[in-house]
Tab-separated table of C-alpha atoms in Angstrom:
chain	number	residue	atom	x	y	z
W	1	MET	CA	34.550	-5.808	14.975
W	2	PRO	CA	34.186	-3.287	13.094
W	3	ARG	CA	35.978	0.612	13.277
W	4	LYS	CA	33.587	3.285	14.970
W	5	PRO	CA	34.075	6.123	12.648
W	6	ASP	CA	36.257	9.038	14.410
W	7	PRO	CA	33.699	12.025	15.261
W	8	LYS	CA	35.424	14.989	13.806
W	9	ASN	CA	35.285	13.441	10.118
W	10	GLY	CA	31.542	12.329	11.697
W	11	TYR	CA	28.361	12.876	8.376
W	12	LEU	CA	31.382	12.459	6.243
W	13	GLU	CA	32.537	9.735	2.895
W	14	LEU	CA	34.251	9.858	-0.195
W	15	HIS	CA	32.985	9.218	-3.212
W	16	ASP	CA	34.392	9.257	-6.685
W	17	GLY	CA	37.407	11.226	-4.924
W	18	TYR	CA	35.705	14.100	-3.392
W	19	TYR	CA	33.582	14.306	0.099
W	20	ARG	CA	30.263	14.341	0.883
W	21	VAL	CA	28.104	14.373	3.570
W	22	THR	CA	25.709	11.961	4.261
W	23	MET	CA	23.376	11.198	7.214
W	24	GLY	CA	21.055	7.958	7.810
W	25	VAL	CA	17.198	8.361	8.166
W	26	PRO	CA	15.327	6.929	10.732
W	27	VAL	CA	13.625	3.783	9.861
W	28	LYS	CA	9.962	5.808	9.885
W	29	LEU	CA	11.115	8.356	8.090
W	30	ARG	CA	12.317	7.259	5.125
W	31	PRO	CA	9.321	6.941	3.209
W	32	LEU	CA	9.726	11.148	3.896
W	33	LEU	CA	13.200	11.032	3.196
W	34	GLY	CA	14.459	8.101	1.666
W	35	TYR	CA	17.363	6.276	3.506
W	36	ARG	CA	20.093	8.540	3.579
W	37	LEU	CA	20.467	12.056	2.719
W	38	LYS	CA	23.083	13.507	0.719
W	39	GLN	CA	24.728	16.641	-0.656
W	40	ALA	CA	28.078	17.100	-2.240
W	41	LEU	CA	30.362	19.239	-1.120
W	42	GLY	CA	33.181	19.205	-4.167
W	43	THR	CA	35.609	18.757	-2.410
W	44	LYS	CA	39.042	16.462	-1.864
W	45	SER	CA	40.402	18.040	1.226
W	46	LEU	CA	38.900	16.938	4.402
W	47	LEU	CA	40.179	20.010	6.525
W	48	SER	CA	37.800	22.003	3.525
W	49	ALA	CA	35.104	18.845	3.982
W	50	ASN	CA	35.211	19.734	7.791
W	51	VAL	CA	33.789	23.378	7.300
W	52	LEU	CA	31.915	23.328	4.692
W	53	LYS	CA	29.481	20.035	5.851
W	54	ARG	CA	28.553	22.440	8.695
W	55	PRO	CA	25.632	24.060	7.486
W	56	ILE	CA	24.802	21.260	4.953
W	57	VAL	CA	24.517	19.440	8.784
W	58	LYS	CA	22.582	21.535	10.341
W	59	GLU	CA	19.813	21.279	7.972
W	60	PHE	CA	19.818	17.622	7.491
W	61	LYS	CA	18.928	17.658	10.995
W	62	ALA	CA	16.390	20.568	10.510
W	63	ARG	CA	15.101	17.669	7.595
W	64	ILE	CA	14.904	15.324	9.370
W	65	ASP	CA	13.078	17.024	13.006
W	66	LYS	CA	10.390	18.428	10.444
W	67	ALA	CA	9.852	14.675	8.898
W	68	TRP	CA	8.966	14.300	12.495
W	69	THR	CA	6.813	16.702	13.290
W	70	THR	CA	4.859	15.836	9.662
W	71	LEU	CA	4.662	12.044	10.221
W	72	GLY	CA	3.837	13.034	14.111
W	73	ASP	CA	5.434	9.552	15.983
W	74	GLN	CA	7.834	11.025	17.385
W	75	PRO	CA	8.426	9.583	20.710
W	76	ARG	CA	9.348	12.115	23.589
W	77	SER	CA	8.748	14.730	21.385
W	78	GLU	CA	7.239	18.167	22.096
W	79	GLN	CA	4.489	17.527	19.725
W	80	ALA	CA	3.438	14.370	21.703
W	81	GLU	CA	3.415	16.131	23.919
W	82	ALA	CA	1.599	18.535	22.614
W	83	LEU	CA	-0.782	15.777	21.664
W	84	LYS	CA	-0.945	14.691	25.015
W	85	TRP	CA	-1.933	18.418	26.137
W	86	ALA	CA	-4.656	18.637	24.157
W	87	GLY	CA	-6.306	15.229	25.198
W	88	ILE	CA	-5.997	16.918	28.877
W	89	ILE	CA	-7.478	20.088	27.834
W	90	SER	CA	-10.553	18.098	25.813
W	91	ASP	CA	-11.188	16.203	29.030
W	92	ALA	CA	-11.827	18.884	31.585
W	93	ARG	CA	-14.150	20.949	28.477
W	94	GLN	CA	-16.576	17.984	27.952
W	95	ARG	CA	-16.532	17.787	32.184
W	96	ASN	CA	-17.118	21.162	33.018
W	97	ASP	CA	-13.376	20.890	35.097
W	98	PRO	CA	-13.143	23.842	37.230
W	99	ASP	CA	-9.301	23.497	36.738
W	100	LEU	CA	-9.520	23.978	32.986
W	101	ASP	CA	-7.827	28.275	33.339
W	102	ALA	CA	-5.207	26.208	35.095
W	103	ILE	CA	-4.563	23.569	32.363
W	104	LEU	CA	-4.773	26.335	29.938
W	105	ALA	CA	-2.559	28.636	32.770
W	106	ALA	CA	-0.078	25.709	32.528
W	107	VAL	CA	0.213	24.854	28.881
W	108	LYS	CA	1.145	28.884	27.928
W	109	LEU	CA	4.011	28.184	30.789
W	110	ARG	CA	4.854	24.895	29.005
W	111	THR	CA	4.810	27.232	25.963
W	112	TYR	CA	7.245	30.404	27.148
W	113	GLU	CA	9.810	27.242	28.479
W	114	ILE	CA	10.460	26.333	24.457
W	115	ARG	CA	9.854	29.995	23.291
W	116	LEU	CA	13.251	30.176	25.638
W	117	ASP	CA	15.975	27.050	24.622
W	118	GLY	CA	18.521	27.904	24.263
W	119	ALA	CA	17.684	32.241	24.713
W	120	THR	CA	20.524	34.215	24.225
W	121	THR	CA	20.927	37.528	26.446
W	122	ARG	CA	20.656	41.741	25.775
W	123	TYR	CA	20.715	44.112	27.622
W	124	VAL	CA	18.480	47.374	26.920
W	125	ASP	CA	18.248	50.558	27.937
W	126	VAL	CA	15.063	51.215	29.646
W	127	ASP	CA	14.069	55.407	30.709
W	128	ASP	CA	11.766	55.694	33.362
W	129	GLY	CA	11.177	58.971	33.235
W	130	GLU	CA	13.781	60.074	35.885
W	131	SER	CA	17.003	57.820	34.933
W	132	LEU	CA	18.399	55.512	32.106
W	133	GLU	CA	18.560	51.758	33.517
W	134	GLN	CA	19.672	49.248	31.783
W	135	HIS	CA	18.138	45.573	31.305
W	136	GLU	CA	18.509	41.660	31.297
W	137	GLU	CA	16.173	40.946	27.351
W	138	ALA	CA	16.124	37.019	26.012
W	139	VAL	CA	16.152	36.772	22.521
W	140	PRO	CA	14.359	33.903	21.220
W	141	HIS	CA	16.497	31.790	18.277
W	142	GLU	CA	14.381	31.340	15.444
W	143	ASP	CA	14.045	27.442	15.631
W	144	ALA	CA	12.421	27.849	19.758
W	145	LEU	CA	9.549	30.570	18.341
W	146	ARG	CA	8.256	27.955	15.022
W	147	ARG	CA	8.493	25.311	18.128
W	148	SER	CA	6.463	26.870	20.674
W	149	ALA	CA	4.206	28.177	17.879
W	150	ASP	CA	3.482	24.429	16.731
W	151	PHE	CA	3.529	23.153	20.790
W	152	ALA	CA	0.537	26.217	21.291
W	153	ALA	CA	-1.670	25.586	17.983
W	154	VAL	CA	-1.066	21.490	18.791
W	155	ALA	CA	-1.625	21.877	22.728
W	156	LEU	CA	-4.802	24.242	22.022
W	157	ALA	CA	-6.156	21.833	18.807
W	158	THR	CA	-6.046	24.683	16.792
W	159	ALA	CA	-4.049	22.312	15.052
W	160	THR	CA	-3.754	18.696	14.859
W	161	PRO	CA	-1.180	16.393	12.953
W	162	ILE	CA	-2.268	14.469	9.899
W	163	ALA	CA	-1.140	11.275	11.365
W	164	ALA	CA	-2.145	12.120	14.972
W	165	HIS	CA	-5.462	9.813	14.789
W	166	HIS	CA	-4.324	7.421	11.921
W	167	ALA	CA	-3.117	4.372	13.904
W	168	ASP	CA	-6.963	4.279	15.838
W	169	PHE	CA	-8.093	3.676	12.620
W	170	ILE	CA	-6.107	1.227	11.375
W	171	LYS	CA	-6.826	-0.591	14.768
W	172	ARG	CA	-10.530	-0.429	13.848
W	173	THR	CA	-10.340	-1.038	10.247
W	174	LYS	CA	-11.329	-4.490	9.581
W	175	ILE	CA	-9.580	-5.305	6.228
W	176	LYS	CA	-6.510	-7.271	5.631
W	177	GLU	CA	-3.483	-7.077	7.130
W	178	ARG	CA	-1.838	-6.728	2.790
W	179	SER	CA	-4.582	-4.057	2.807
W	180	LEU	CA	-3.645	-1.858	5.795
W	181	LYS	CA	-0.553	-0.940	3.650
W	182	ASP	CA	-2.415	0.603	0.961
W	183	ASP	CA	-3.576	2.672	3.896
W	184	THR	CA	-0.281	3.763	5.614
W	185	ARG	CA	1.284	4.367	1.817
W	186	ALA	CA	-1.656	6.614	1.296
W	187	LEU	CA	-0.815	9.117	3.830
W	188	GLN	CA	3.028	8.537	3.295
W	189	ILE	CA	2.258	10.050	-0.090
W	190	LEU	CA	0.282	13.485	1.287
W	191	LEU	CA	2.644	13.815	3.845
W	192	LYS	CA	5.396	13.907	1.605
W	193	TRP	CA	3.159	15.726	-0.609
W	194	CYS	CA	2.363	18.121	1.777
W	195	VAL	CA	5.913	18.775	3.302
W	196	GLU	CA	7.471	19.182	-0.860
W	197	ARG	CA	4.291	21.935	-1.327
W	198	GLY	CA	5.354	23.946	1.656
W	199	ILE	CA	1.418	22.655	3.267
W	200	GLU	CA	1.630	22.564	7.289
W	201	PRO	CA	0.901	18.710	8.111
W	202	TYR	CA	-2.183	19.256	10.147
W	203	LEU	CA	-6.217	17.989	9.386
W	204	GLU	CA	-7.247	21.375	9.934
W	205	ARG	CA	-5.212	22.693	6.643
W	206	ILE	CA	-6.412	20.061	4.215
W	207	THR	CA	-9.110	22.172	3.054
W	208	THR	CA	-11.354	21.149	0.054
W	209	LYS	CA	-9.024	23.366	-2.550
W	210	VAL	CA	-5.712	21.840	-1.056
W	211	ALA	CA	-7.528	17.563	-1.220
W	212	VAL	CA	-8.841	18.847	-5.067
W	213	ARG	CA	-4.880	19.427	-6.086
W	214	PHE	CA	-4.054	16.639	-4.501
W	215	VAL	CA	-5.912	14.350	-6.397
W	216	ASP	CA	-4.784	16.458	-9.548
W	217	GLU	CA	-1.235	16.633	-9.282
W	218	ILE	CA	-0.958	11.941	-7.575
W	219	GLU	CA	-0.905	10.671	-10.593
W	220	ASP	CA	2.492	12.340	-12.305
W	221	TYR	CA	3.877	12.846	-8.791
W	222	THR	CA	3.649	9.383	-7.586
W	223	GLY	CA	3.914	7.772	-11.678
W	224	LEU	CA	1.560	5.919	-10.451
W	225	GLY	CA	-1.435	4.769	-12.835
W	226	TRP	CA	-4.831	5.678	-12.179
W	227	ALA	CA	-6.108	2.098	-9.938
W	228	SER	CA	-3.523	2.581	-8.067
W	229	CYS	CA	-4.124	6.505	-7.873
W	230	THR	CA	-8.108	5.561	-7.185
W	231	LYS	CA	-7.134	2.879	-4.423
W	232	TYR	CA	-5.039	5.819	-2.116
W	233	ILE	CA	-7.701	8.770	-2.941
W	234	GLY	CA	-10.054	6.052	-1.442
W	235	ARG	CA	-8.489	5.725	1.361
W	236	LEU	CA	-7.802	8.910	2.564
W	237	ARG	CA	-11.919	9.014	2.156
W	238	ALA	CA	-11.873	6.072	4.527
W	239	TYR	CA	-9.684	7.940	6.925
W	240	TRP	CA	-11.295	11.381	6.914
W	241	LYS	CA	-14.784	9.227	7.381
W	242	HIS	CA	-13.330	8.216	10.848
W	243	LEU	CA	-11.682	11.438	11.410
W	244	VAL	CA	-15.337	12.905	11.440
W	245	LYS	CA	-16.903	10.865	13.665
W	246	ARG	CA	-14.319	11.200	16.572
W	247	THR	CA	-12.479	14.886	15.703
W	248	PRO	CA	-13.470	18.353	15.755
W	249	ILE	CA	-12.915	18.062	11.672
W	250	GLU	CA	-16.415	18.464	10.406
W	251	THR	CA	-16.531	17.751	7.126
W	252	ASN	CA	-15.254	15.425	4.590
W	253	VAL	CA	-12.390	16.831	1.782
W	254	TRP	CA	-11.796	13.718	-0.007
W	255	VAL	CA	-15.514	13.171	-0.761
W	256	GLY	CA	-16.955	13.613	-4.472
W	257	LEU	CA	-13.616	13.445	-5.882
W	258	SER	CA	-11.970	10.774	-8.283
W	259	LEU	CA	-9.646	10.372	-11.213
W	260	ASN	CA	-11.079	10.039	-14.853
W	261	LYS	CA	-10.650	6.726	-15.786
W	262	PRO	CA	-8.473	6.186	-18.452
W	263	THR	CA	-10.504	4.886	-21.507
W	264	THR	CA	-9.710	1.189	-22.455
W	265	GLU	CA	-9.960	0.287	-26.249
W	266	PRO	CA	-12.039	-3.392	-26.278
W	267	ASP	CA	-8.265	-5.076	-27.815
W	268	GLU	CA	-6.518	-3.576	-24.567
W	269	GLU	CA	-7.938	-5.300	-21.987
W	270	GLU	CA	-6.344	-8.587	-20.388
W	271	ARG	CA	-8.036	-11.458	-21.894
W	272	PRO	CA	-8.209	-14.717	-21.787
W	273	PHE	CA	-4.861	-17.306	-22.627
W	274	THR	CA	-6.290	-18.971	-26.848
W	275	GLU	CA	-5.772	-22.446	-27.199
W	276	ALA	CA	-2.132	-22.304	-28.717
W	277	GLU	CA	-1.427	-20.444	-25.783
W	278	VAL	CA	-3.217	-22.990	-23.278
W	279	GLN	CA	-1.155	-25.824	-25.248
W	280	ARG	CA	2.341	-24.364	-25.162
W	281	LEU	CA	2.573	-23.630	-22.132
W	282	PHE	CA	1.543	-27.028	-20.558
W	283	MET	CA	4.230	-28.058	-23.269
W	284	GLY	CA	6.171	-26.131	-22.547
W	285	THR	CA	7.969	-27.926	-19.492
W	286	SER	CA	8.459	-30.946	-17.323
W	287	ASP	CA	8.020	-29.454	-13.854
W	288	ARG	CA	5.431	-30.655	-11.837
W	289	ALA	CA	5.334	-27.840	-9.438
W	290	MET	CA	4.497	-25.231	-12.085
W	291	LEU	CA	2.459	-27.847	-14.303
W	292	ASP	CA	0.084	-28.247	-11.490
W	293	VAL	CA	-0.263	-25.586	-10.401
W	294	MET	CA	-1.578	-23.953	-13.814
W	295	LEU	CA	-3.203	-27.342	-13.946
W	296	VAL	CA	-5.626	-26.896	-11.099
W	297	ALA	CA	-5.691	-22.604	-11.760
W	298	ALA	CA	-6.727	-23.061	-15.377
W	299	LEU	CA	-9.545	-26.512	-14.475
W	300	THR	CA	-11.226	-24.619	-11.496
W	301	GLY	CA	-10.917	-21.400	-12.438
W	302	ALA	CA	-9.282	-20.488	-9.555
W	303	ARG	CA	-7.001	-17.571	-8.419
W	304	LEU	CA	-3.668	-18.480	-7.848
W	305	ASP	CA	-2.938	-17.454	-4.239
W	306	ALA	CA	-5.874	-19.630	-3.504
W	307	VAL	CA	-4.877	-22.964	-5.299
W	308	ILE	CA	-1.476	-22.128	-3.753
W	309	ASP	CA	-2.354	-22.753	-0.256
W	310	LEU	CA	-4.689	-25.695	-0.745
W	311	ARG	CA	-4.017	-27.861	1.960
W	312	VAL	CA	-4.340	-31.969	1.788
W	313	GLY	CA	-7.572	-31.722	3.925
W	314	GLU	CA	-8.910	-29.100	1.432
W	315	CYS	CA	-9.201	-31.961	-1.712
W	316	ILE	CA	-11.033	-34.511	-0.136
W	317	ASP	CA	-14.302	-36.081	-0.879
W	318	GLY	CA	-14.312	-35.147	-4.697
W	319	TRP	CA	-13.829	-31.006	-4.096
W	320	PHE	CA	-11.331	-28.514	-3.124
W	321	THR	CA	-12.139	-26.309	-0.558
W	322	PHE	CA	-10.744	-23.146	-1.552
W	323	LYS	CA	-10.318	-20.163	0.625
W	324	PRO	CA	-12.029	-16.193	0.225
W	325	GLN	CA	-10.447	-14.176	-2.012
W	326	LYS	CA	-11.586	-10.345	-3.129
W	327	LYS	CA	-15.242	-9.930	-2.163
W	328	GLU	CA	-16.264	-13.495	-0.503
W	329	LYS	CA	-17.241	-14.409	1.742
W	330	THR	CA	-17.101	-17.461	3.191
W	331	PHE	CA	-15.058	-20.662	1.640
W	332	ARG	CA	-15.876	-22.242	-1.726
W	333	ASP	CA	-16.166	-26.221	-3.408
W	334	VAL	CA	-14.930	-26.454	-6.572
W	335	PRO	CA	-15.706	-29.947	-7.724
W	336	ILE	CA	-12.193	-31.855	-9.208
W	337	HIS	CA	-12.034	-32.311	-12.319
W	338	PRO	CA	-11.046	-35.790	-13.839
W	339	ASP	CA	-8.122	-34.684	-14.921
W	340	LEU	CA	-6.810	-33.397	-11.679
W	341	ARG	CA	-7.596	-36.069	-9.787
W	342	GLU	CA	-4.565	-37.709	-10.714
W	343	VAL	CA	-3.007	-34.944	-9.037
W	344	VAL	CA	-4.213	-34.566	-6.537
W	345	VAL	CA	-3.625	-38.657	-5.345
W	346	ARG	CA	-0.373	-37.955	-6.428
W	347	ARG	CA	0.176	-34.893	-4.064
W	348	ALA	CA	-2.267	-36.187	-1.032
W	349	GLU	CA	-0.065	-39.648	-0.815
W	350	GLY	CA	1.779	-39.840	2.493
W	351	LYS	CA	0.249	-36.600	4.187
W	352	SER	CA	-1.636	-35.060	6.934
W	353	PHE	CA	-4.680	-33.566	6.524
W	354	ASP	CA	-2.731	-30.773	7.262
W	355	GLU	CA	0.178	-30.388	4.684
W	356	ASP	CA	0.572	-28.315	1.714
W	357	LEU	CA	-0.605	-29.240	-1.383
W	358	PHE	CA	2.415	-27.257	-2.903
W	359	PRO	CA	5.453	-26.932	-0.148
W	360	GLU	CA	7.402	-26.479	-3.377
W	361	TRP	CA	6.029	-22.861	-3.194
W	362	PRO	CA	5.981	-22.204	0.785
W	363	GLY	CA	5.510	-17.919	1.666
W	364	PRO	CA	7.820	-14.874	1.805
W	365	ARG	CA	10.449	-15.562	4.160
W	366	ALA	CA	10.905	-12.508	6.040
W	367	LYS	CA	9.190	-12.145	9.450
W	368	GLY	CA	6.054	-9.756	9.178
W	369	SER	CA	5.811	-9.878	5.476
W	370	VAL	CA	2.087	-9.171	4.182
W	371	ARG	CA	3.182	-10.165	0.781
W	372	GLU	CA	1.035	-12.768	-0.407
W	373	ARG	CA	2.069	-16.384	-0.143
W	374	SER	CA	2.008	-16.851	-4.409
W	375	SER	CA	4.051	-14.089	-4.943
W	376	TYR	CA	7.412	-16.290	-5.459
W	377	PHE	CA	5.078	-18.463	-7.959
W	378	SER	CA	3.968	-15.247	-10.285
W	379	LYS	CA	7.376	-14.287	-10.331
W	380	ARG	CA	8.854	-17.614	-11.839
W	381	PHE	CA	5.480	-18.243	-13.894
W	382	THR	CA	5.833	-14.781	-15.778
W	383	LYS	CA	9.455	-15.344	-16.765
W	384	TYR	CA	8.242	-18.784	-17.699
W	385	ARG	CA	5.027	-17.015	-20.022
W	386	ARG	CA	7.563	-14.241	-21.637
W	387	ASP	CA	10.284	-16.945	-22.291
W	388	LEU	CA	7.744	-19.145	-24.689
W	389	GLY	CA	6.200	-16.269	-26.083
W	390	VAL	CA	2.990	-16.517	-24.422
W	391	ASP	CA	3.011	-12.206	-23.942
W	392	ASP	CA	0.325	-9.460	-25.609
W	393	VAL	CA	2.307	-6.185	-24.511
W	394	VAL	CA	0.717	-3.078	-25.265
W	395	GLU	CA	2.381	0.405	-25.414
W	396	GLY	CA	1.893	2.478	-21.968
W	397	ARG	CA	0.242	-0.279	-20.448
W	398	ARG	CA	2.431	-1.358	-17.524
W	399	ARG	CA	0.826	-5.389	-17.368
W	400	SER	CA	0.692	-7.908	-20.141
W	401	LEU	CA	-3.187	-8.642	-21.438
W	402	VAL	CA	-2.442	-11.852	-20.642
W	403	ASN	CA	-1.213	-13.229	-16.857
W	404	PHE	CA	-1.561	-15.914	-15.186
W	405	HIS	CA	-5.168	-14.489	-14.094
W	406	SER	CA	-5.744	-15.678	-18.028
W	407	PHE	CA	-6.611	-18.447	-16.813
W	408	ARG	CA	-9.321	-18.090	-14.471
W	409	ARG	CA	-10.614	-16.092	-18.387
W	410	TRP	CA	-9.605	-19.065	-20.185
W	411	PHE	CA	-12.341	-21.087	-17.574
W	412	ILE	CA	-15.133	-19.109	-17.893
W	413	THR	CA	-15.272	-18.835	-21.462
W	414	LYS	CA	-14.770	-22.272	-21.731
W	415	ALA	CA	-18.033	-23.355	-19.233
W	416	GLU	CA	-19.962	-20.617	-21.027
W	417	ARG	CA	-19.205	-21.724	-24.300
W	418	ALA	CA	-20.258	-25.315	-23.492
W	419	GLY	CA	-23.433	-24.119	-22.254
W	420	VAL	CA	-22.723	-24.169	-18.339
W	421	ASP	CA	-25.497	-21.395	-17.173
W	422	GLY	CA	-24.857	-18.346	-16.128
W	423	ASP	CA	-25.615	-18.161	-12.494
W	424	LEU	CA	-24.328	-21.617	-11.920
W	425	LEU	CA	-20.739	-20.870	-13.569
W	426	ALA	CA	-20.802	-17.908	-11.401
W	427	ALA	CA	-20.906	-19.760	-7.920
W	428	ILE	CA	-18.472	-21.550	-9.259
W	429	VAL	CA	-15.563	-19.251	-9.912
W	430	GLY	CA	-17.133	-17.036	-6.841
W	431	HIS	CA	-18.776	-14.186	-8.288
W	432	LYS	CA	-22.065	-12.083	-7.350
W	433	ARG	CA	-24.899	-14.550	-8.883
W	434	SER	CA	-27.707	-11.862	-10.413
W	435	GLY	CA	-30.808	-10.457	-8.418
W	436	LEU	CA	-31.280	-10.800	-4.764
W	437	THR	CA	-33.301	-14.565	-5.091
W	438	LEU	CA	-29.963	-16.071	-5.741
W	439	GLY	CA	-27.103	-13.461	-4.563
W	440	ARG	CA	-28.891	-13.199	-1.315
W	441	TYR	CA	-31.116	-15.819	-0.513
W	442	SER	CA	-30.244	-18.717	-2.351
W	443	ALA	CA	-27.991	-22.084	-0.667
W	444	GLY	CA	-26.206	-22.209	-4.098
W	445	PRO	CA	-26.460	-25.176	-7.223
W	446	GLU	CA	-26.082	-28.659	-5.950
W	447	MET	CA	-22.680	-29.750	-5.701
W	448	LYS	CA	-23.666	-32.900	-8.859
W	449	ALA	CA	-25.003	-29.909	-11.310
W	450	ALA	CA	-21.592	-28.158	-10.759
W	451	LYS	CA	-19.360	-31.762	-10.891
W	452	ILE	CA	-20.844	-32.263	-14.499
W	453	ALA	CA	-20.273	-28.409	-15.674
W	454	VAL	CA	-16.676	-28.263	-14.775
W	455	ALA	CA	-16.026	-32.215	-16.292
W	456	LYS	CA	-17.533	-29.488	-19.979
W	457	VAL	CA	-13.911	-27.848	-19.820
W	458	ARG	CA	-11.387	-29.035	-21.972
W	459	LEU	CA	-7.860	-28.809	-22.527
W	460	PRO	CA	-6.464	-29.157	-25.553
W	461	PRO	CA	-4.132	-31.602	-27.285
W	462	LEU	CA	-0.868	-31.298	-25.137
W	463	ASP	CA	0.536	-33.350	-27.876
W	464	GLY	CA	1.446	-31.293	-30.541
W	465	SER	CA	-1.741	-31.240	-32.495
W	466	PRO	CA	-3.028	-27.875	-34.520
W	467	VAL	CA	-5.543	-26.845	-32.678
W	468	VAL	CA	-8.450	-24.591	-33.945
W	469	GLU	CA	-9.583	-21.112	-32.073
W	470	ALA	CA	-13.398	-20.615	-32.124
W	471	ARG	CA	-14.572	-17.502	-32.689
W	472	PRO	CA	-16.296	-14.996	-30.142
W	473	LEU	CA	-19.286	-13.504	-31.311
W	474	MET	CA	-17.543	-10.018	-29.519
W	475	PRO	CA	-14.051	-10.353	-31.548
W	476	ARG	CA	-11.588	-8.368	-30.751
W	477	ARG	CA	-10.421	-5.371	-33.194
W	478	ARG	CA	-7.880	-6.439	-35.463
W	479	ARG	CA	-4.685	-5.221	-35.502
W	480	ILE	CA	-3.339	-4.120	-38.723
W	481	ALA	CA	0.206	-4.168	-39.641
W	482	PRO	CA	2.144	-0.630	-40.604
W	483	PRO	CA	2.989	-1.568	-43.756
């Protein structure tokens, strides 16, 4: 059994021979404060450390309390109580409740109770004109004054915690669970930014100018790229849209705000694999677990997660049935390429229809994880690709210009060059087809036509023979090596 720390020496730990104050942060507050709060004391003396720690422990506790106020999710807190009062008052006003004045009086009394919490007493002289008498007078603590003011503001609905309605928003938002994490992350970024900028975490304080300032700073503040920051701004815009419909907030301050998309040179865009790169990838390993996934992706144009998730029953009757990806609304059937038949037969042998086609790549083990099942394979493939020298890194870009998705780009490129009709190709890979006629009213092309189209895509020779790269109509800009 682990030893319990001495309470006299609480919140202290040795670090490089010197004491420092350390305090754990509740799980819900870690996105705002980190896992632990720490501050060095600059002393090796335990006696001195126990004296020096007192104001720091008090400050840390105040930071945690402030973070709870910011997040608005502390159970049995004064803010939670104030939100209940706000709901009661709102209902009473909507029903023209005759007891409304009594309810408001109760809130006033409760505010007074909080104001006097921990107050000290002093005696003051009162001259009534005839005699001088001493009367007791309460002296509230500064913290109690702040708490009472916050309580009254929330209870009387003049200040609404930013996160107060977020749980209801999440409940009503019908998107993938993994995407819901973006909503939570966007809110956490905004709340943390408010704390560090000294902006009260209330909806009423997020004016258009505050929102503009947040958008102006988000890239530097988070260190994230344009795409991620744009995504988070979009999720905040969606939350405010929910608030405008259901709360006294009347304006969606995020409407019309966006980040300027950085310009990308043609030769800095992510690209298909070349024929030589495809040859190297398929000849670089004998690991069937890796090769088979690559083969299915290369000869169907399917996304990685759709391939990894295939079950045996989704590979019968001569076609794959891929689950919806991105903006797809329904499952999609794609003919099994002649070069994939052996892979399917071998992997399906002796298995029931509901078993995985690729059991070597299981999903995340952590309970409640929303990471895609393909995440483990993706990491392994990235290392494998880099080890083979199949890489295309541009300074200032986080991702290589070639990645697993380059198989999808390669398939589309090869099919186009083989003369496959553009709308048929779009249907095969799950892209939106052109126009209202084909995009909405058509039931899609025939499987027979799709089988012919898929079979036109051929892998480069996998025996090491030289490959000749076709010259594209729109070549990437030549890179001239420096002298």
